[in-house]
CSV table of C-alpha atoms in Angstrom, one decimal:
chain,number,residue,atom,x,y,z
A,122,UNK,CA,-10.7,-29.5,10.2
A,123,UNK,CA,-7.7,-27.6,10.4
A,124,UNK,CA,-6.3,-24.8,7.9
A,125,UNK,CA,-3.0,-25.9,6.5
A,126,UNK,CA,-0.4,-23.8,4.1
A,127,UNK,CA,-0.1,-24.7,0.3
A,128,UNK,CA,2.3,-23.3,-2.1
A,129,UNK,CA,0.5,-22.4,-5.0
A,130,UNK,CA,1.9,-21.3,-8.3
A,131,UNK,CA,-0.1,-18.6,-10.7
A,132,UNK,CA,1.8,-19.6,-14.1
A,133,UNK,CA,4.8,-21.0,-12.5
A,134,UNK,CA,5.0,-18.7,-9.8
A,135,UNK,CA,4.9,-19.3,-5.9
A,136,UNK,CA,2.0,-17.6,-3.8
A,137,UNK,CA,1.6,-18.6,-0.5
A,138,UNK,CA,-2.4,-19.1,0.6
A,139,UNK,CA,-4.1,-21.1,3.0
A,140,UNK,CA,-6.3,-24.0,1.8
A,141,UNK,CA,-10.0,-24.2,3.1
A,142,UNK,CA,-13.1,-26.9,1.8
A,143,UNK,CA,-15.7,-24.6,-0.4
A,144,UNK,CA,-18.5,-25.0,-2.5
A,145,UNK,CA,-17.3,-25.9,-5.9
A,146,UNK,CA,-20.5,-24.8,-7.6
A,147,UNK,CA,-19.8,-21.0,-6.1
A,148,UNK,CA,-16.0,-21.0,-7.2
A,149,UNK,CA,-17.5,-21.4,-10.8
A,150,UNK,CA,-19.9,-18.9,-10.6
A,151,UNK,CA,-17.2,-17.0,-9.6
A,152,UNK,CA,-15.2,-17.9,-12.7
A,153,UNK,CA,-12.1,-18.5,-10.3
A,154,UNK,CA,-10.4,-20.9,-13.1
A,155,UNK,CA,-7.4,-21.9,-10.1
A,156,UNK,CA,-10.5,-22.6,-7.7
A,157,UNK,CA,-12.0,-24.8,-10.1
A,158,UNK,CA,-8.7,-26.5,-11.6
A,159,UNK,CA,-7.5,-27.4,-7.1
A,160,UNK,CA,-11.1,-27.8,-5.5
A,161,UNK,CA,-10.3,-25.3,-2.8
A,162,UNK,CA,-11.0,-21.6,-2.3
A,163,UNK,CA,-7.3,-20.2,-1.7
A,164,UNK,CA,-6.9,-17.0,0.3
A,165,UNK,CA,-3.7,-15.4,0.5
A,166,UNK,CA,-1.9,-15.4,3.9
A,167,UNK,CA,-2.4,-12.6,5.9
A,168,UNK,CA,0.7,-9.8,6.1
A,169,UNK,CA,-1.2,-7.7,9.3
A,170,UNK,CA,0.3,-8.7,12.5
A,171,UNK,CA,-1.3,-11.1,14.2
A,172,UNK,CA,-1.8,-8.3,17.5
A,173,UNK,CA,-0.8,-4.8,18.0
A,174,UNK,CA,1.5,-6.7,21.1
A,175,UNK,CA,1.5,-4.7,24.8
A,176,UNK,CA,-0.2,-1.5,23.1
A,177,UNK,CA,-4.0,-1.9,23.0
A,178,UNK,CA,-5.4,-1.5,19.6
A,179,UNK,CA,-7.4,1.4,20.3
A,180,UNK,CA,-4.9,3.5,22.2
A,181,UNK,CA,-2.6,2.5,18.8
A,182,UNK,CA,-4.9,3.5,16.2
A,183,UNK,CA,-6.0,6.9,18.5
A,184,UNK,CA,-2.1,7.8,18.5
A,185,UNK,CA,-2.1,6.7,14.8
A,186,UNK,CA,-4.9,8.9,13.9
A,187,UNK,CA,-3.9,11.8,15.6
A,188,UNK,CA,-0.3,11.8,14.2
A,189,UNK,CA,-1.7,12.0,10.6
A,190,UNK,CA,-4.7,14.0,11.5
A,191,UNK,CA,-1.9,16.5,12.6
A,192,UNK,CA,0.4,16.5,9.9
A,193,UNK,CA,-2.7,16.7,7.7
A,194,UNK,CA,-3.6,20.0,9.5
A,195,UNK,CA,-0.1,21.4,8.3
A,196,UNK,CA,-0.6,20.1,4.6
A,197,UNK,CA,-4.2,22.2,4.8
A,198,UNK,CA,-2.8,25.3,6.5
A,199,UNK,CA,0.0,25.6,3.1
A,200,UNK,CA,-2.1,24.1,0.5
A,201,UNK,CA,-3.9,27.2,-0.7
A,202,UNK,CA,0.0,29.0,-0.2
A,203,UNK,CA,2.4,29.6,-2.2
A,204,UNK,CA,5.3,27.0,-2.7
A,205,UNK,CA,8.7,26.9,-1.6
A,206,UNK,CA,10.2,23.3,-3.9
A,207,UNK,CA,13.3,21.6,-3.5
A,208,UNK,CA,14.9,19.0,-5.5
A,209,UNK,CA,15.9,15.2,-4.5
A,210,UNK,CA,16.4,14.8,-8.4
A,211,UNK,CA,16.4,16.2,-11.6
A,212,UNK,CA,11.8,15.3,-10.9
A,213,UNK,CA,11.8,14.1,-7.3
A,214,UNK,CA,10.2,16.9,-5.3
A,215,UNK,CA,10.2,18.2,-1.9
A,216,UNK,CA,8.7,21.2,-0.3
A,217,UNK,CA,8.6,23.2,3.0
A,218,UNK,CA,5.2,21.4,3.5
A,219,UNK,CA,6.9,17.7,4.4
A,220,UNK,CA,9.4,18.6,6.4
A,221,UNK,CA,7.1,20.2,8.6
A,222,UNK,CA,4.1,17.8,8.4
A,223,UNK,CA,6.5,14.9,9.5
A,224,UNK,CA,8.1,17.1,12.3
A,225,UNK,CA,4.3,17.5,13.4
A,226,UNK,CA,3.6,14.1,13.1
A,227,UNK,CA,6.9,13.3,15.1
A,228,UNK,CA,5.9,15.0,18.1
A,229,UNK,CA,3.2,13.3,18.6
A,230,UNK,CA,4.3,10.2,18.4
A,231,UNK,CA,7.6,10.6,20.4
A,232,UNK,CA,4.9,12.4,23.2
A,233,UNK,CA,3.1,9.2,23.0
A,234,UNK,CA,5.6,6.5,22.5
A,235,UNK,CA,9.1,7.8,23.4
A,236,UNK,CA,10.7,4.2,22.9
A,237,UNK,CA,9.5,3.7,19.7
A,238,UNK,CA,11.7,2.9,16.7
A,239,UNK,CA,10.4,5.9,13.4
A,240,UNK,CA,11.2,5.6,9.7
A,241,UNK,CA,9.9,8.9,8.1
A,242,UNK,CA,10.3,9.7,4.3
A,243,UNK,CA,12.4,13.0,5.2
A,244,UNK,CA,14.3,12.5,8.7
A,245,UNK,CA,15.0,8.6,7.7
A,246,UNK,CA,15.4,6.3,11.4
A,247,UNK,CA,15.0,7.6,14.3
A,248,UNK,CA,14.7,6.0,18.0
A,249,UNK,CA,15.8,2.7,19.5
A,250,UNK,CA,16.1,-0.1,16.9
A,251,UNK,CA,15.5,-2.8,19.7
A,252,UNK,CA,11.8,-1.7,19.9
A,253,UNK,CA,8.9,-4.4,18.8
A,254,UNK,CA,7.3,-1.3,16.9
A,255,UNK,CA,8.3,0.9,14.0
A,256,UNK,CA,6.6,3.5,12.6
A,257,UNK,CA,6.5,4.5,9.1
A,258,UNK,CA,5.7,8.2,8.0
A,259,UNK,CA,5.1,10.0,4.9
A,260,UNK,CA,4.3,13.1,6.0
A,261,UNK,CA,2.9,14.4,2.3
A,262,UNK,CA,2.5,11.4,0.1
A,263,UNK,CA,1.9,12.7,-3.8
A,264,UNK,CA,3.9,16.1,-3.2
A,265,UNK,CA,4.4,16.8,-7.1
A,266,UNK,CA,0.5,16.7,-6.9
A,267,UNK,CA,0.5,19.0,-4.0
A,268,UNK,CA,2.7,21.3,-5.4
A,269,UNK,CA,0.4,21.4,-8.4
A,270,UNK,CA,-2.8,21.6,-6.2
A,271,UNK,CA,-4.0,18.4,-8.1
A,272,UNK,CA,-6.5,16.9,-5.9
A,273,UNK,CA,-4.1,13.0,-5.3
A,274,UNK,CA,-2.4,13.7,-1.8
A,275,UNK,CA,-2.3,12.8,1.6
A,276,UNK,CA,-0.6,12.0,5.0
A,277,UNK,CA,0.3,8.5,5.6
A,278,UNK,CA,1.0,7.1,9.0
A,279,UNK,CA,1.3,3.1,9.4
A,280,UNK,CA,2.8,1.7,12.6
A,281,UNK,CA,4.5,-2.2,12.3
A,282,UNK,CA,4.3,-4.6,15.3
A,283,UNK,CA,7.2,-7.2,14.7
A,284,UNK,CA,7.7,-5.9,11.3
A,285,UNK,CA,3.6,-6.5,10.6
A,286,UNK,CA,1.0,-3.5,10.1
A,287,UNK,CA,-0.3,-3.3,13.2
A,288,UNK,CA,-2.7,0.1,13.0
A,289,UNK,CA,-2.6,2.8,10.3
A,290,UNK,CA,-4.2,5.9,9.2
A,291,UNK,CA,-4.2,8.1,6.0
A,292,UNK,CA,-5.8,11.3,5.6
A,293,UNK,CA,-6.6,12.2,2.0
A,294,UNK,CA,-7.3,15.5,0.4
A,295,UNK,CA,-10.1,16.0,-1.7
A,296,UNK,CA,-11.7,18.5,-3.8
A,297,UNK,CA,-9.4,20.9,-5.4
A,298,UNK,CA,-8.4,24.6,-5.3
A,299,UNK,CA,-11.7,27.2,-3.5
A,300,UNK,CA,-12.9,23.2,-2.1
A,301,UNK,CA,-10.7,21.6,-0.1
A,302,UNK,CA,-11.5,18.9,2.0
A,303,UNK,CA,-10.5,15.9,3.9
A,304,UNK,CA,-11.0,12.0,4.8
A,305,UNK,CA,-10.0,9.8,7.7
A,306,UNK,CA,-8.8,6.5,6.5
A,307,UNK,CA,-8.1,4.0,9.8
A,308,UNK,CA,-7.9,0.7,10.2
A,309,UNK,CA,-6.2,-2.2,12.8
A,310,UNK,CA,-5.2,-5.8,12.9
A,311,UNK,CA,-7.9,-7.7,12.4
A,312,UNK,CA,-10.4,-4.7,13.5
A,313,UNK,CA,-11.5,-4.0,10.3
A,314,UNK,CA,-10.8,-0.5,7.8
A,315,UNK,CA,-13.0,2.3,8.2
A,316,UNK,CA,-13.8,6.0,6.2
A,317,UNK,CA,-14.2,8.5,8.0
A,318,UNK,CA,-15.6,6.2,11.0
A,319,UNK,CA,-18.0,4.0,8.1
A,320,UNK,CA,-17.0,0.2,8.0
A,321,UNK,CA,-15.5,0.1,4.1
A,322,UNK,CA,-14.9,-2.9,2.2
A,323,UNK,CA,-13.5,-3.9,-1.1
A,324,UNK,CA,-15.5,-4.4,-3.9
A,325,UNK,CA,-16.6,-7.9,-5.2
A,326,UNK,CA,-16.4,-7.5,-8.9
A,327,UNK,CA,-14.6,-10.7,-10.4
A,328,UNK,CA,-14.0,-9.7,-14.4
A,329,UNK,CA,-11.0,-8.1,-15.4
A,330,UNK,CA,-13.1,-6.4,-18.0
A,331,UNK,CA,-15.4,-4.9,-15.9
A,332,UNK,CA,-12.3,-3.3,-13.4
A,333,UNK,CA,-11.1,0.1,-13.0
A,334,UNK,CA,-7.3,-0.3,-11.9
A,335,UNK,CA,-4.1,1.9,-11.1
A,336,UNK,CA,-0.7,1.7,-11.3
A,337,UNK,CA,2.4,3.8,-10.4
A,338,UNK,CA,5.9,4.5,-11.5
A,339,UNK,CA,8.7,5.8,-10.2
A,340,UNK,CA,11.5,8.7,-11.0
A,341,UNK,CA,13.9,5.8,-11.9
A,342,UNK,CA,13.2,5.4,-15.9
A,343,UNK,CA,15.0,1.5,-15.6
A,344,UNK,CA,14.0,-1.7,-16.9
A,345,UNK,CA,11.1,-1.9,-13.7
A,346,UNK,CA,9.6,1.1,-15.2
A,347,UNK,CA,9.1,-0.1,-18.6
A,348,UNK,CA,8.0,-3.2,-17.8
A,349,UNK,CA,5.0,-1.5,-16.5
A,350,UNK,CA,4.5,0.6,-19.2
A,351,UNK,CA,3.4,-2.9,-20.8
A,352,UNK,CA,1.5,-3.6,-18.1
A,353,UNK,CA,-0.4,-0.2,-18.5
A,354,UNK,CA,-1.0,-0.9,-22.0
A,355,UNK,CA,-1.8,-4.6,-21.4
A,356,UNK,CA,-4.5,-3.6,-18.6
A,357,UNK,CA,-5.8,-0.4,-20.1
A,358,UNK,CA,-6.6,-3.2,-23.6
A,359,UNK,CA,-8.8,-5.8,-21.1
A,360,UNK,CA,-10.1,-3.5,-18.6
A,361,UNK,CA,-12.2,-0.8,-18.1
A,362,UNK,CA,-9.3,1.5,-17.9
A,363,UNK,CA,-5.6,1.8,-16.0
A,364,UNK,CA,-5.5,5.2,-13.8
A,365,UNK,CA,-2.3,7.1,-12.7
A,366,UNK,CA,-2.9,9.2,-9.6
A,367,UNK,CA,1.1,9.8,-7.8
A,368,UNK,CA,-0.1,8.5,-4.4
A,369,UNK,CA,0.1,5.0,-3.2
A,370,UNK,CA,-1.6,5.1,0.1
A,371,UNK,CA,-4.3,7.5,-1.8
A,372,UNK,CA,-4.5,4.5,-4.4
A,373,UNK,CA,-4.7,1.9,-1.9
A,374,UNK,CA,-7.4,3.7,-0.1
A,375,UNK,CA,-9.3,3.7,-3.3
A,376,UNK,CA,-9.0,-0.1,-3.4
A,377,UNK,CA,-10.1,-0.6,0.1
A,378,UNK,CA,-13.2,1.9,-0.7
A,379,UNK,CA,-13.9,-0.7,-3.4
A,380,UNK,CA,-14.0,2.2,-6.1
A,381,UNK,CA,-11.6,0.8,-7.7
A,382,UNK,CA,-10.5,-3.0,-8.1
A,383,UNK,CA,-6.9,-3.6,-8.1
A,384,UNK,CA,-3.6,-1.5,-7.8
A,385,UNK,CA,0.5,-2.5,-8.2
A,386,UNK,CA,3.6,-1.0,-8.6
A,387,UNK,CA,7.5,-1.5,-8.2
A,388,UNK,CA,10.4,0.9,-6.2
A,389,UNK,CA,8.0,1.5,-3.3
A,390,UNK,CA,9.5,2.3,0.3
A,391,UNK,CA,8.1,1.2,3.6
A,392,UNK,CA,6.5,5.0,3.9
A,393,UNK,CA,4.8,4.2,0.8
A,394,UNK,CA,3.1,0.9,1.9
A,395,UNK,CA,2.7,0.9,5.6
A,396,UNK,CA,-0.6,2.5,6.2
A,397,UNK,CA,-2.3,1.2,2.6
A,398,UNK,CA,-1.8,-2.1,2.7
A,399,UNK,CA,-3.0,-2.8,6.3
A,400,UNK,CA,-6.3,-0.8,4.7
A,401,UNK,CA,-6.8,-3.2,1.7
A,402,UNK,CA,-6.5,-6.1,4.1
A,403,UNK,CA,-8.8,-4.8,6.7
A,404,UNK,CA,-11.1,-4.2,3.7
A,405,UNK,CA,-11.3,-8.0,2.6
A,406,UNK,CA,-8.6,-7.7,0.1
A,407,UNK,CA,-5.5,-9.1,-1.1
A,408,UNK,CA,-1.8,-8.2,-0.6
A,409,UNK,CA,1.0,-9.5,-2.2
A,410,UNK,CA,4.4,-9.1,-4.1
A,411,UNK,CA,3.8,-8.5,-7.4
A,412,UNK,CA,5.4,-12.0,-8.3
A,413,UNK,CA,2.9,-13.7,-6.0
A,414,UNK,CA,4.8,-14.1,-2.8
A,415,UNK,CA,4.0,-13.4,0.6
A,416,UNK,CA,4.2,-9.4,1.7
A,417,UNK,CA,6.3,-7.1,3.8
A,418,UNK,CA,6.4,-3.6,3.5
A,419,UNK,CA,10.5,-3.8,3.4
A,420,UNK,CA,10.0,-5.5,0.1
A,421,UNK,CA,10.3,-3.6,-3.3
A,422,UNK,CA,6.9,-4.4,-5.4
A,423,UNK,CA,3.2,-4.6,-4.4
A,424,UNK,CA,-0.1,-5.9,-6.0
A,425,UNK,CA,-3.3,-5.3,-3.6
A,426,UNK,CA,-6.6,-6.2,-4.9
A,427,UNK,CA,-10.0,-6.7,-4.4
A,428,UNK,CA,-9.0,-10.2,-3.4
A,429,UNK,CA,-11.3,-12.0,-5.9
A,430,UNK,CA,-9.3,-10.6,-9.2
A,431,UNK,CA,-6.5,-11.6,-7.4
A,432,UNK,CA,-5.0,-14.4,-9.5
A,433,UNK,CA,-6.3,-13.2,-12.7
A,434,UNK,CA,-4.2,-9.7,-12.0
A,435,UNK,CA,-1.0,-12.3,-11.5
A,436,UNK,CA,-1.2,-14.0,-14.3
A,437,UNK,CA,-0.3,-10.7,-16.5
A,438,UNK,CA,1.5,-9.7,-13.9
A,439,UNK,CA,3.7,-12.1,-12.1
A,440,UNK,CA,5.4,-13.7,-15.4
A,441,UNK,CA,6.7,-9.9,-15.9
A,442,UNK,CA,8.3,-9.6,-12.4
A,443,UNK,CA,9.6,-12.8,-12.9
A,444,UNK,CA,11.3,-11.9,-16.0
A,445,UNK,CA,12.9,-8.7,-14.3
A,446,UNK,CA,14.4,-11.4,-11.6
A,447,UNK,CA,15.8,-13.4,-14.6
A,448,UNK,CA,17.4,-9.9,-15.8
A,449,UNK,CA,18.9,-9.5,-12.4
A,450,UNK,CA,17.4,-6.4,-11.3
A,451,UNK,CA,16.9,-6.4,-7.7
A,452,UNK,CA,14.3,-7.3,-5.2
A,453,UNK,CA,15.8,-8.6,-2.2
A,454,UNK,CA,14.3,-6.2,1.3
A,455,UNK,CA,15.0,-3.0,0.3
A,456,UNK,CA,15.6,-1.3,3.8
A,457,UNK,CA,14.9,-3.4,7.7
A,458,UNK,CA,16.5,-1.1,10.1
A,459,UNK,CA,19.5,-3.0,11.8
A,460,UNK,CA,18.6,-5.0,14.8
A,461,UNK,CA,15.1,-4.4,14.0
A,462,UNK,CA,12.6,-7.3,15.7
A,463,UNK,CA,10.4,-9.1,13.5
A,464,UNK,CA,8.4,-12.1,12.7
A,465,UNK,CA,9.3,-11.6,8.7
């Protein structure tokens, strides 16, 4: 029997899934309450592309890994150095350190892929906006955390076929000052995630209560950002706690490693999301907006999960993010480059 497309609502609120027969008696184990109140296991639809087109997927991801395995070689090489900051705003940082890890990281990708639409954090588009692939860079993703040696920083590299993750890598540092050290986070579409060349996979645990979770916010102190200040506090009352680390593709990561279960936050940019969604996915977890609807990483919120505290995460979650729409705060595509292919 075919798969066919619902729309499902979490309180109200559209999510697209894909409806499948499953054992009712396992949903309720499971303590899935929408399982057992439909009949059917829902899984979300899928946001990777669906190939990584006339590029193989290995010769993608070795191009992938190497461009953040050499910007991450840059990060190392200053990270026991003194700084040199700059300001984007009055807390926004920027240092010597990204602008040269995403020139690295440039190199090897225009050496590898001349024709090849790029969106890094620093330089903004560069290349031919009729290509089929876009990469998106963030050549040093938790720089207030770098510039502090706290130990919640990496390189993100995630490359889009038709506007879909396609491959992606992140290299995170670990340890602290006298210990640094590094992991390789990869994964392609529909070839799985991997840690430092392990197979990694989300974690399983289905109680709220018994979750470890993060969260994120933003320079922009608006009506987004304290709207997830309640969600913190909501969260950090019915969980196991809510952590705050400055790194989305670190936090994602940590979702795909399955040490922790679930992780959202508004204001993110394509540089931000690239890489660590396609991880969580890879992993066997979930990726939405955070009101439920299908994913792109042009889009301005994102919830990923564990995938089985998936709906339980949206109903705290989605009814807030619906009640910024209602306030008219914006979250239409944030940024597609013009002319831009995609299947979105």
């Amino acid at each position: 029997m075919g798969r066919s497309l619902l729309s499902l609502a979490y309180n109200g609120v559209p999510l697209r899934c894909s409806r499948a027969p499953f054992n009712f008696q396992r949903a309720s184990d499971n303590n899935s309450s929408l399982s057992k109140s439909i009949g059917v296991l829902t899984v979300c639809s899928k946001m990777g592309a669906r190939s990584t087109g006339p590029v193989p997927p290995s010769r993608l991801l070795k191009v992938v890994e190497t461009a953040a395995t050499t910007g991450a070689e840059v990060v190392m090489n200053a990270v026991n150095k003194p700084r040199n900051i700059t300001y984007k705003g009055v807390t926004d940082l920027v240092t010597d350190t990204d602008k040269s890890s995403e020139a690295a990281i440039l190199q090897v990708i225009k050496k590898n892929f001349g024709d090849h639409l790029i969106l890094g954090e620093e330089g903004g588009i560069i290349g031919d906006t009729s290509s089929d692939y876009l990469w998106c860079i963030d050549p040093l993703d938790g720089t207030t955390n770098f510039a502090h040696s706290y130990p919640s920083f990496a390189v993100s590299v995630g490359v889009l076929f038709k506007g879909n993750p396609a491959a992606a890598a992140v290299v995170e540092f670990v340890g602290g000052p006298m210990c640094w050290n590094t992991r390789l986070f990869s994964a392609t579409a529909g070839g799985g995630a991997f840690c430092n060349g392990q197979q990694i996979h989300a974690s399983q645990t289905d109680q709220v209560e018994r979750s470890l979770l993060v969260t994120g916010f933003g320079y922009e102190h608006d009506d987004a950002w304290l709207t997830n200040i309640e969600l913190f506090k909501e969260f950090t009352d019915v969980s196991r706690g809510v952590r705050r680390l400055g790194a989305a593709a670190v936090d994602m990561c940590h979702v795909a490693l399955g040490i922790v279960e679930g992780y959202w936050e508004y204001r993110l940019k394509p540089w931000d999301m690239a890489a660590g969604v396609l991880m969580v996915e890879e992993a066997g977890g979930t990726v939405t907006r955070m009101d439920g609807g299908k994913f792109s990483v042009f889009d301005r919120s994102v919830l990923v999960s564990n995938g089985v505290l998936h709906a339980k995460l949206l109903e705290r979650i989605a009814p807030a993010t619906e009640e910024l729409k209602s306030k008219g705060i914006d979250f239409s595509l944030w940024y597609k480059p013009e002319n831009y292919n995609t299947d979105i």
